[in-house]
mmCIF file of C-alpha atoms in Angstrom:
data_model
loop_
_atom_site.group_PDB
_atom_site.id
_atom_site.type_symbol
_atom_site.label_atom_id
_atom_site.label_comp_id
_atom_site.label_asym_id
_atom_site.label_seq_id
_atom_site.Cartn_x
_atom_site.Cartn_y
_atom_site.Cartn_z
ATOM 1 C CA MET A 1 3.304 0.747 48.659
ATOM 2 C CA ALA A 2 0.024 0.662 46.698
ATOM 3 C CA THR A 3 0.652 4.160 45.327
ATOM 4 C CA LEU A 4 4.123 3.162 44.196
ATOM 5 C CA GLU A 5 2.768 0.058 42.500
ATOM 6 C CA THR A 6 0.035 2.008 40.735
ATOM 7 C CA THR A 7 2.518 4.621 39.542
ATOM 8 C CA PHE A 8 4.815 1.903 38.215
ATOM 9 C CA ALA A 9 1.952 0.103 36.490
ATOM 10 C CA ILE A 10 0.657 3.279 34.860
ATOM 11 C CA THR A 11 4.066 4.421 33.604
ATOM 12 C CA MET A 12 4.624 0.971 32.079
ATOM 13 C CA LEU A 13 1.225 0.162 30.623
ATOM 14 C CA VAL A 14 -0.095 3.530 29.422
ATOM 15 C CA PRO A 15 2.777 4.142 26.940
ATOM 16 C CA LEU A 16 2.366 0.618 25.562
ATOM 17 C CA LEU A 17 -1.379 0.995 25.081
ATOM 18 C CA PHE A 18 -0.968 4.436 23.509
ATOM 19 C CA SER A 19 1.750 3.081 21.195
ATOM 20 C CA ILE A 20 -0.650 0.432 19.885
ATOM 21 C CA LEU A 21 -3.353 3.054 19.248
ATOM 22 C CA GLU A 22 -1.083 5.762 17.813
ATOM 23 C CA PHE A 23 0.923 3.556 15.449
ATOM 24 C CA GLY A 24 -2.234 1.694 14.368
ATOM 25 C CA SER A 25 -3.786 5.036 13.515
ATOM 26 C CA ALA A 26 -0.654 6.135 11.618
ATOM 27 C CA LEU A 27 -0.720 2.950 9.527
ATOM 28 C CA GLU A 28 -4.399 3.464 8.743
ATOM 29 C CA ARG A 29 -3.648 6.975 7.524
ATOM 30 C CA TRP A 30 -0.742 5.690 5.443
ATOM 31 C CA LEU A 31 -3.123 3.239 3.719
ATOM 32 C CA ALA A 32 -5.621 6.028 3.014
ATOM 33 C CA GLN A 33 -2.881 8.253 1.596
ATOM 34 C CA ASP A 34 -1.603 5.388 -0.596
ATOM 35 C CA ALA A 35 -5.107 4.800 -1.994
ATOM 36 C CA ALA A 36 -5.540 8.501 -2.811
ATOM 37 C CA THR A 37 -2.138 8.510 -4.523
ATOM 38 C CA VAL A 38 -3.036 5.583 -6.780
ATOM 39 C CA GLN A 39 -6.300 7.244 -7.833
ATOM 40 C CA ALA A 40 -4.458 10.504 -8.468
ATOM 41 C CA ALA A 41 -1.848 8.727 -10.617
ATOM 42 C CA ARG A 42 -4.584 7.191 -12.765
ATOM 43 C CA TYR A 43 -6.220 10.585 -13.185
ATOM 44 C CA ALA A 44 -2.867 12.217 -13.988
ATOM 45 C CA GLY A 45 -2.401 9.692 -16.808
ATOM 46 C CA GLU A 46 -5.856 10.544 -18.117
ATOM 47 C CA LEU A 47 -5.268 14.323 -17.926
ATOM 48 C CA GLY A 48 -1.723 14.136 -19.255
ATOM 49 C CA GLY A 49 0.036 15.340 -16.084
ATOM 50 C CA ASP A 50 -0.527 18.029 -13.480
ATOM 51 C CA ALA A 51 -3.723 20.052 -13.803
ATOM 52 C CA PRO A 52 -6.036 22.043 -11.505
ATOM 53 C CA GLU A 53 -8.682 19.293 -11.829
ATOM 54 C CA LEU A 54 -6.178 16.777 -10.520
ATOM 55 C CA ARG A 55 -5.345 18.947 -7.498
ATOM 56 C CA VAL A 56 -9.055 19.367 -6.704
ATOM 57 C CA PHE A 57 -9.665 15.627 -7.111
ATOM 58 C CA LEU A 58 -6.723 14.770 -4.888
ATOM 59 C CA ALA A 59 -7.783 17.236 -2.189
ATOM 60 C CA GLU A 60 -11.266 15.719 -2.211
ATOM 61 C CA GLN A 61 -9.892 12.169 -1.982
ATOM 62 C CA LEU A 62 -7.704 13.143 0.975
ATOM 63 C CA ARG A 63 -10.534 14.974 2.714
ATOM 64 C CA VAL A 64 -12.813 11.941 2.354
ATOM 65 C CA ALA A 65 -10.065 9.836 3.960
ATOM 66 C CA GLY A 66 -9.906 12.256 6.898
ATOM 67 C CA ILE A 67 -6.603 13.835 5.857
ATOM 68 C CA ASP A 68 -6.176 17.613 5.712
ATOM 69 C CA PRO A 69 -4.950 18.332 2.133
ATOM 70 C CA GLU A 70 -3.197 21.481 3.355
ATOM 71 C CA ARG A 71 -0.763 19.316 5.322
ATOM 72 C CA VAL A 72 0.151 17.065 2.408
ATOM 73 C CA SER A 73 2.815 18.011 -0.128
ATOM 74 C CA VAL A 74 2.140 16.799 -3.661
ATOM 75 C CA ASP A 75 4.724 16.275 -6.366
ATOM 76 C CA ILE A 76 3.793 15.360 -9.935
ATOM 77 C CA VAL A 77 6.737 14.601 -12.216
ATOM 78 C CA PRO A 78 6.860 15.544 -15.037
ATOM 79 C CA SER A 79 4.144 18.169 -14.891
ATOM 80 C CA ARG A 80 3.060 17.469 -18.492
ATOM 81 C CA VAL A 81 3.309 14.119 -20.215
ATOM 82 C CA GLY A 82 2.551 12.956 -23.696
ATOM 83 C CA TRP A 83 1.109 9.707 -24.897
ATOM 84 C CA ARG A 84 2.797 6.641 -23.375
ATOM 85 C CA GLU A 85 5.082 8.731 -21.158
ATOM 86 C CA PRO A 86 5.216 7.805 -17.456
ATOM 87 C CA VAL A 87 3.989 10.255 -14.828
ATOM 88 C CA ARG A 88 4.767 9.860 -11.142
ATOM 89 C CA VAL A 89 2.573 11.207 -8.344
ATOM 90 C CA SER A 90 4.163 11.464 -4.874
ATOM 91 C CA LEU A 91 2.487 12.498 -1.648
ATOM 92 C CA SER A 92 4.275 13.248 1.583
ATOM 93 C CA SER A 93 2.901 14.153 4.996
ATOM 94 C CA ALA A 94 3.904 14.008 8.641
ATOM 95 C CA TYR A 95 1.770 12.180 11.174
ATOM 96 C CA PRO A 96 2.217 13.354 14.779
ATOM 97 C CA VAL A 97 2.654 10.541 17.306
ATOM 98 C CA THR A 98 2.541 11.214 21.045
ATOM 99 C CA ILE A 99 3.335 8.481 23.545
ATOM 100 C CA PRO A 100 2.700 9.614 27.151
ATOM 101 C CA PHE A 101 5.790 9.513 29.421
ATOM 102 C CA LEU A 102 8.051 8.598 26.485
ATOM 103 C CA PHE A 103 8.181 10.921 23.474
ATOM 104 C CA SER A 104 6.372 13.005 20.871
ATOM 105 C CA THR A 105 7.472 12.795 17.274
ATOM 106 C CA THR A 106 6.232 12.952 13.694
ATOM 107 C CA VAL A 107 6.246 9.931 11.429
ATOM 108 C CA PRO A 108 6.855 10.740 7.729
ATOM 109 C CA LEU A 109 4.295 9.061 5.467
ATOM 110 C CA ARG A 110 5.285 8.850 1.799
ATOM 111 C CA SER A 111 3.239 7.429 -1.052
ATOM 112 C CA SER A 112 4.025 7.219 -4.762
ATOM 113 C CA ALA A 113 2.409 5.730 -7.840
ATOM 114 C CA ILE A 114 3.266 5.739 -11.537
ATOM 115 C CA SER A 115 0.875 5.877 -14.429
ATOM 116 C CA ARG A 116 1.214 6.575 -18.149
ATOM 117 C CA GLY A 117 -0.055 9.372 -20.339
ATOM 118 C CA GLU A 118 -3.177 8.252 -22.170
ATOM 119 C CA VAL A 119 -3.603 11.377 -24.262
ATOM 120 C CA ASN A 120 -2.205 11.398 -27.790
ATOM 121 C CA ARG A 121 -1.586 15.132 -28.288
ATOM 122 C CA MET B 1 1.603 -19.204 55.194
ATOM 123 C CA SER B 2 0.587 -15.641 55.842
ATOM 124 C CA TRP B 3 2.313 -14.529 52.588
ATOM 125 C CA ILE B 4 -0.401 -16.273 50.590
ATOM 126 C CA HIS B 5 -2.977 -13.840 51.918
ATOM 127 C CA ASP B 6 -0.651 -10.849 51.604
ATOM 128 C CA ASP B 7 -1.405 -9.041 48.296
ATOM 129 C CA ARG B 8 1.248 -6.357 48.628
ATOM 130 C CA GLY B 9 3.274 -6.222 45.449
ATOM 131 C CA SER B 10 0.702 -8.122 43.377
ATOM 132 C CA ALA B 11 0.103 -5.154 41.040
ATOM 133 C CA LEU B 12 3.837 -4.954 40.449
ATOM 134 C CA VAL B 13 3.996 -8.645 39.544
ATOM 135 C CA LEU B 14 0.918 -8.321 37.339
ATOM 136 C CA THR B 15 2.444 -5.352 35.506
ATOM 137 C CA LEU B 16 5.687 -7.228 34.944
ATOM 138 C CA VAL B 17 3.714 -10.122 33.476
ATOM 139 C CA ILE B 18 1.408 -7.996 31.302
ATOM 140 C CA ALA B 19 4.068 -5.581 29.992
ATOM 141 C CA PRO B 20 5.883 -8.189 27.829
ATOM 142 C CA LEU B 21 2.565 -9.423 26.488
ATOM 143 C CA LEU B 22 1.600 -5.881 25.509
ATOM 144 C CA LEU B 23 5.026 -5.376 23.946
ATOM 145 C CA VAL B 24 4.448 -8.463 21.793
ATOM 146 C CA ALA B 25 0.968 -7.152 20.936
ATOM 147 C CA LEU B 26 2.479 -3.790 19.948
ATOM 148 C CA ALA B 27 5.098 -5.480 17.770
ATOM 149 C CA GLY B 28 2.388 -7.618 16.178
ATOM 150 C CA VAL B 29 0.190 -4.560 15.476
ATOM 151 C CA LEU B 30 3.099 -2.760 13.824
ATOM 152 C CA GLN B 31 4.077 -5.759 11.696
ATOM 153 C CA LEU B 32 0.521 -6.589 10.678
ATOM 154 C CA GLY B 33 -0.051 -2.940 9.821
ATOM 155 C CA ALA B 34 3.102 -2.812 7.708
ATOM 156 C CA LEU B 35 2.035 -6.059 6.008
ATOM 157 C CA ARG B 36 -1.385 -4.544 5.225
ATOM 158 C CA VAL B 37 0.308 -1.504 3.706
ATOM 159 C CA ALA B 38 2.619 -3.768 1.674
ATOM 160 C CA SER B 39 -0.316 -5.903 0.548
ATOM 161 C CA ALA B 40 -2.329 -2.852 -0.559
ATOM 162 C CA ARG B 41 0.684 -1.468 -2.422
ATOM 163 C CA VAL B 42 1.420 -4.737 -4.221
ATOM 164 C CA ARG B 43 -2.238 -5.069 -5.231
ATOM 165 C CA ALA B 44 -2.313 -1.455 -6.418
ATOM 166 C CA ALA B 45 0.943 -2.012 -8.339
ATOM 167 C CA ALA B 46 -0.523 -4.955 -10.236
ATOM 168 C CA ASP B 47 -3.850 -3.174 -10.830
ATOM 169 C CA LEU B 48 -2.170 -0.035 -12.162
ATOM 170 C CA ALA B 49 0.179 -2.061 -14.364
ATOM 171 C CA THR B 50 -2.682 -3.951 -16.027
ATOM 172 C CA LEU B 51 -4.721 -0.747 -16.379
ATOM 173 C CA VAL B 52 -1.848 1.086 -18.031
ATOM 174 C CA ALA B 53 -1.411 -1.846 -20.427
ATOM 175 C CA VAL B 54 -5.069 -2.065 -21.485
ATOM 176 C CA ASN B 55 -5.579 1.692 -21.766
ATOM 177 C CA ASP B 56 -3.287 1.704 -24.771
ATOM 178 C CA GLN B 57 -5.466 0.499 -27.658
ATOM 179 C CA ASP B 58 -4.570 -0.456 -31.173
ATOM 180 C CA ASP B 59 -5.838 2.790 -32.763
ATOM 181 C CA ALA B 60 -5.617 1.518 -36.342
ATOM 182 C CA GLU B 61 -7.822 -1.478 -35.508
ATOM 183 C CA LEU B 62 -10.252 0.761 -33.590
ATOM 184 C CA ALA B 63 -10.536 3.151 -36.548
ATOM 185 C CA ARG B 64 -10.873 0.317 -39.078
ATOM 186 C CA SER B 65 -13.356 -1.962 -37.365
ATOM 187 C CA GLY B 66 -14.493 -0.184 -34.180
ATOM 188 C CA THR B 67 -13.122 -3.107 -32.198
ATOM 189 C CA LEU B 68 -11.086 -2.651 -29.046
ATOM 190 C CA ARG B 69 -7.843 -4.501 -29.447
ATOM 191 C CA LEU B 70 -4.772 -4.394 -27.215
ATOM 192 C CA ALA B 71 -1.482 -2.939 -28.389
ATOM 193 C CA ALA B 72 1.013 -5.574 -29.457
ATOM 194 C CA ASP B 73 3.311 -4.796 -26.524
ATOM 195 C CA ALA B 74 0.587 -4.890 -23.831
ATOM 196 C CA ALA B 75 2.175 -7.737 -21.832
ATOM 197 C CA ASP B 76 5.604 -6.071 -21.884
ATOM 198 C CA VAL B 77 4.100 -2.753 -20.796
ATOM 199 C CA ALA B 78 2.250 -4.451 -17.926
ATOM 200 C CA ARG B 79 5.469 -6.142 -16.749
ATOM 201 C CA GLU B 80 7.487 -2.929 -17.056
ATOM 202 C CA PHE B 81 4.977 -0.890 -15.047
ATOM 203 C CA PHE B 82 4.575 -3.654 -12.461
ATOM 204 C CA ALA B 83 8.347 -3.411 -11.886
ATOM 205 C CA ARG B 84 8.198 0.409 -11.744
ATOM 206 C CA GLU B 85 5.362 0.394 -9.209
ATOM 207 C CA LEU B 86 7.029 -2.262 -7.051
ATOM 208 C CA ALA B 87 10.300 -0.313 -7.103
ATOM 209 C CA LEU B 88 8.496 2.487 -5.246
ATOM 210 C CA SER B 89 8.027 0.086 -2.325
ATOM 211 C CA ALA B 90 11.501 -1.459 -2.528
ATOM 212 C CA PRO B 91 12.255 -1.246 1.243
ATOM 213 C CA LEU B 92 9.246 -3.482 1.942
ATOM 214 C CA LEU B 93 10.263 -6.158 -0.571
ATOM 215 C CA ASP B 94 12.609 -9.088 -0.020
ATOM 216 C CA ARG B 95 13.745 -9.212 -3.660
ATOM 217 C CA ALA B 96 14.486 -6.641 -6.323
ATOM 218 C CA ALA B 97 11.377 -5.268 -8.030
ATOM 219 C CA ASP B 98 12.758 -6.165 -11.461
ATOM 220 C CA ASP B 99 13.274 -9.801 -10.409
ATOM 221 C CA ILE B 100 9.749 -10.065 -9.021
ATOM 222 C CA ALA B 101 8.250 -8.554 -12.174
ATOM 223 C CA ALA B 102 10.417 -10.791 -14.371
ATOM 224 C CA GLY B 103 9.071 -13.850 -12.531
ATOM 225 C CA ALA B 104 5.441 -12.714 -12.721
ATOM 226 C CA ASP B 105 3.011 -14.535 -14.983
ATOM 227 C CA VAL B 106 1.850 -11.746 -17.316
ATOM 228 C CA VAL B 107 -0.499 -12.635 -20.144
ATOM 229 C CA ALA B 108 -2.248 -10.447 -22.701
ATOM 230 C CA TYR B 109 -5.407 -11.719 -24.411
ATOM 231 C CA PRO B 110 -5.608 -9.355 -27.397
ATOM 232 C CA SER B 111 -8.972 -10.529 -28.660
ATOM 233 C CA ALA B 112 -12.114 -11.861 -27.025
ATOM 234 C CA PRO B 113 -13.485 -14.247 -26.020
ATOM 235 C CA ALA B 114 -10.478 -15.842 -24.375
ATOM 236 C CA TYR B 115 -9.953 -18.393 -21.620
ATOM 237 C CA ASP B 116 -7.353 -18.025 -18.902
ATOM 238 C CA ALA B 117 -5.441 -21.291 -18.564
ATOM 239 C CA ARG B 118 -4.338 -20.373 -15.034
ATOM 240 C CA THR B 119 -7.644 -19.329 -13.483
ATOM 241 C CA GLY B 120 -10.172 -20.870 -15.871
ATOM 242 C CA ALA B 121 -11.839 -17.468 -16.263
ATOM 243 C CA ARG B 122 -13.486 -16.452 -19.527
ATOM 244 C CA TYR B 123 -12.743 -12.929 -20.753
ATOM 245 C CA ASP B 124 -15.309 -11.256 -22.994
ATOM 246 C CA ARG B 125 -13.076 -8.297 -23.777
ATOM 247 C CA PRO B 126 -9.364 -7.965 -24.560
ATOM 248 C CA THR B 127 -7.614 -8.493 -21.244
ATOM 249 C CA VAL B 128 -4.272 -8.264 -19.488
ATOM 250 C CA ARG B 129 -3.706 -10.448 -16.450
ATOM 251 C CA ILE B 130 -0.839 -10.443 -13.914
ATOM 252 C CA ALA B 131 -0.325 -13.227 -11.381
ATOM 253 C CA ALA B 132 2.688 -12.913 -9.103
ATOM 254 C CA ASP B 133 4.173 -14.062 -5.822
ATOM 255 C CA VAL B 134 5.705 -11.090 -4.050
ATOM 256 C CA PRO B 135 8.029 -11.732 -1.093
ATOM 257 C CA VAL B 136 7.672 -9.074 1.602
ATOM 258 C CA ARG B 137 9.963 -8.541 4.579
ATOM 259 C CA THR B 138 8.339 -9.232 7.960
ATOM 260 C CA PRO B 139 11.287 -8.961 10.373
ATOM 261 C CA ILE B 140 9.150 -8.597 13.516
ATOM 262 C CA PHE B 141 7.332 -11.830 12.688
ATOM 263 C CA GLY B 142 10.815 -13.348 12.315
ATOM 264 C CA ALA B 143 11.760 -12.123 15.790
ATOM 265 C CA LEU B 144 8.536 -13.654 17.146
ATOM 266 C CA VAL B 145 9.583 -17.068 15.743
ATOM 267 C CA LEU B 146 7.348 -16.772 12.689
ATOM 268 C CA ARG B 147 8.346 -16.348 9.031
ATOM 269 C CA PRO B 148 10.732 -13.411 8.374
ATOM 270 C CA VAL B 149 9.491 -13.253 4.771
ATOM 271 C CA THR B 150 5.817 -13.422 3.816
ATOM 272 C CA ILE B 151 4.759 -14.262 0.283
ATOM 273 C CA LEU B 152 1.858 -12.208 -1.050
ATOM 274 C CA HIS B 153 -0.067 -13.755 -3.947
ATOM 275 C CA VAL B 154 -1.466 -11.124 -6.256
ATOM 276 C CA LEU B 155 -3.810 -11.466 -9.232
ATOM 277 C CA ALA B 156 -4.890 -8.463 -11.296
ATOM 278 C CA VAL B 157 -7.081 -8.497 -14.394
ATOM 279 C CA SER B 158 -8.040 -5.474 -16.511
ATOM 280 C CA SER B 159 -10.111 -5.046 -19.646
ATOM 281 C CA PRO B 160 -10.875 -1.870 -21.621
ATOM 282 C CA ARG B 161 -14.391 -0.443 -21.666
#
């Protein structure tokens, strides 16, 4: 009887506790990715669009936040902007979530920010 | 009264009591987390909008007198970019981004010093300020007999350097 009870308790409580930890961690990563995106958008406005310096800066920002830049896809549209033209930076990654006894999945995390070209070419 | 001293099945009862509480805790964690993300996004939207507005200087004035002066359309630019940034988080919002931006209190102070009638702050440089109430969906709070929509108050101020 005690073994049955313990088994029941574990299969009920462990997934719930892991869900709290896993989804909390996913939300924290989403916040970090959002913050990196905003900084990248500002820098894109300053540089006038996509540039190697921006990619390096973004990779560093992600690394500092504990995110592997290799696993994040980056989209900068348009790649070159003139003065006063909007530039949009979008980041997308997949965060793996594993809940014991229930499921394993990946949660898509998307972040976008818009800035404006500051360079009068 | 021997059943009082019999603890068989107590773990089962305890689990059945704790499981709903943990479910509520899980729902609360998810909703609070989503609200934190929404709050950070709204703040970033307002910050970026004011930054974009003040980064565009009146070049003629700068060349003539060396003084930083905002472009004439700074307030409109701030409002437009606030709407654009909010639109990126549309699923989190309870109203259309354009409506929220249209209702925001956006003020440009093209020359300094200036005093903000809303906050009482003194600005020593040209400044753009956004103050807005942004309604955010919180459906899990609604299910837990709290408010299904949470209003986030945001205030962003930027000056050129």
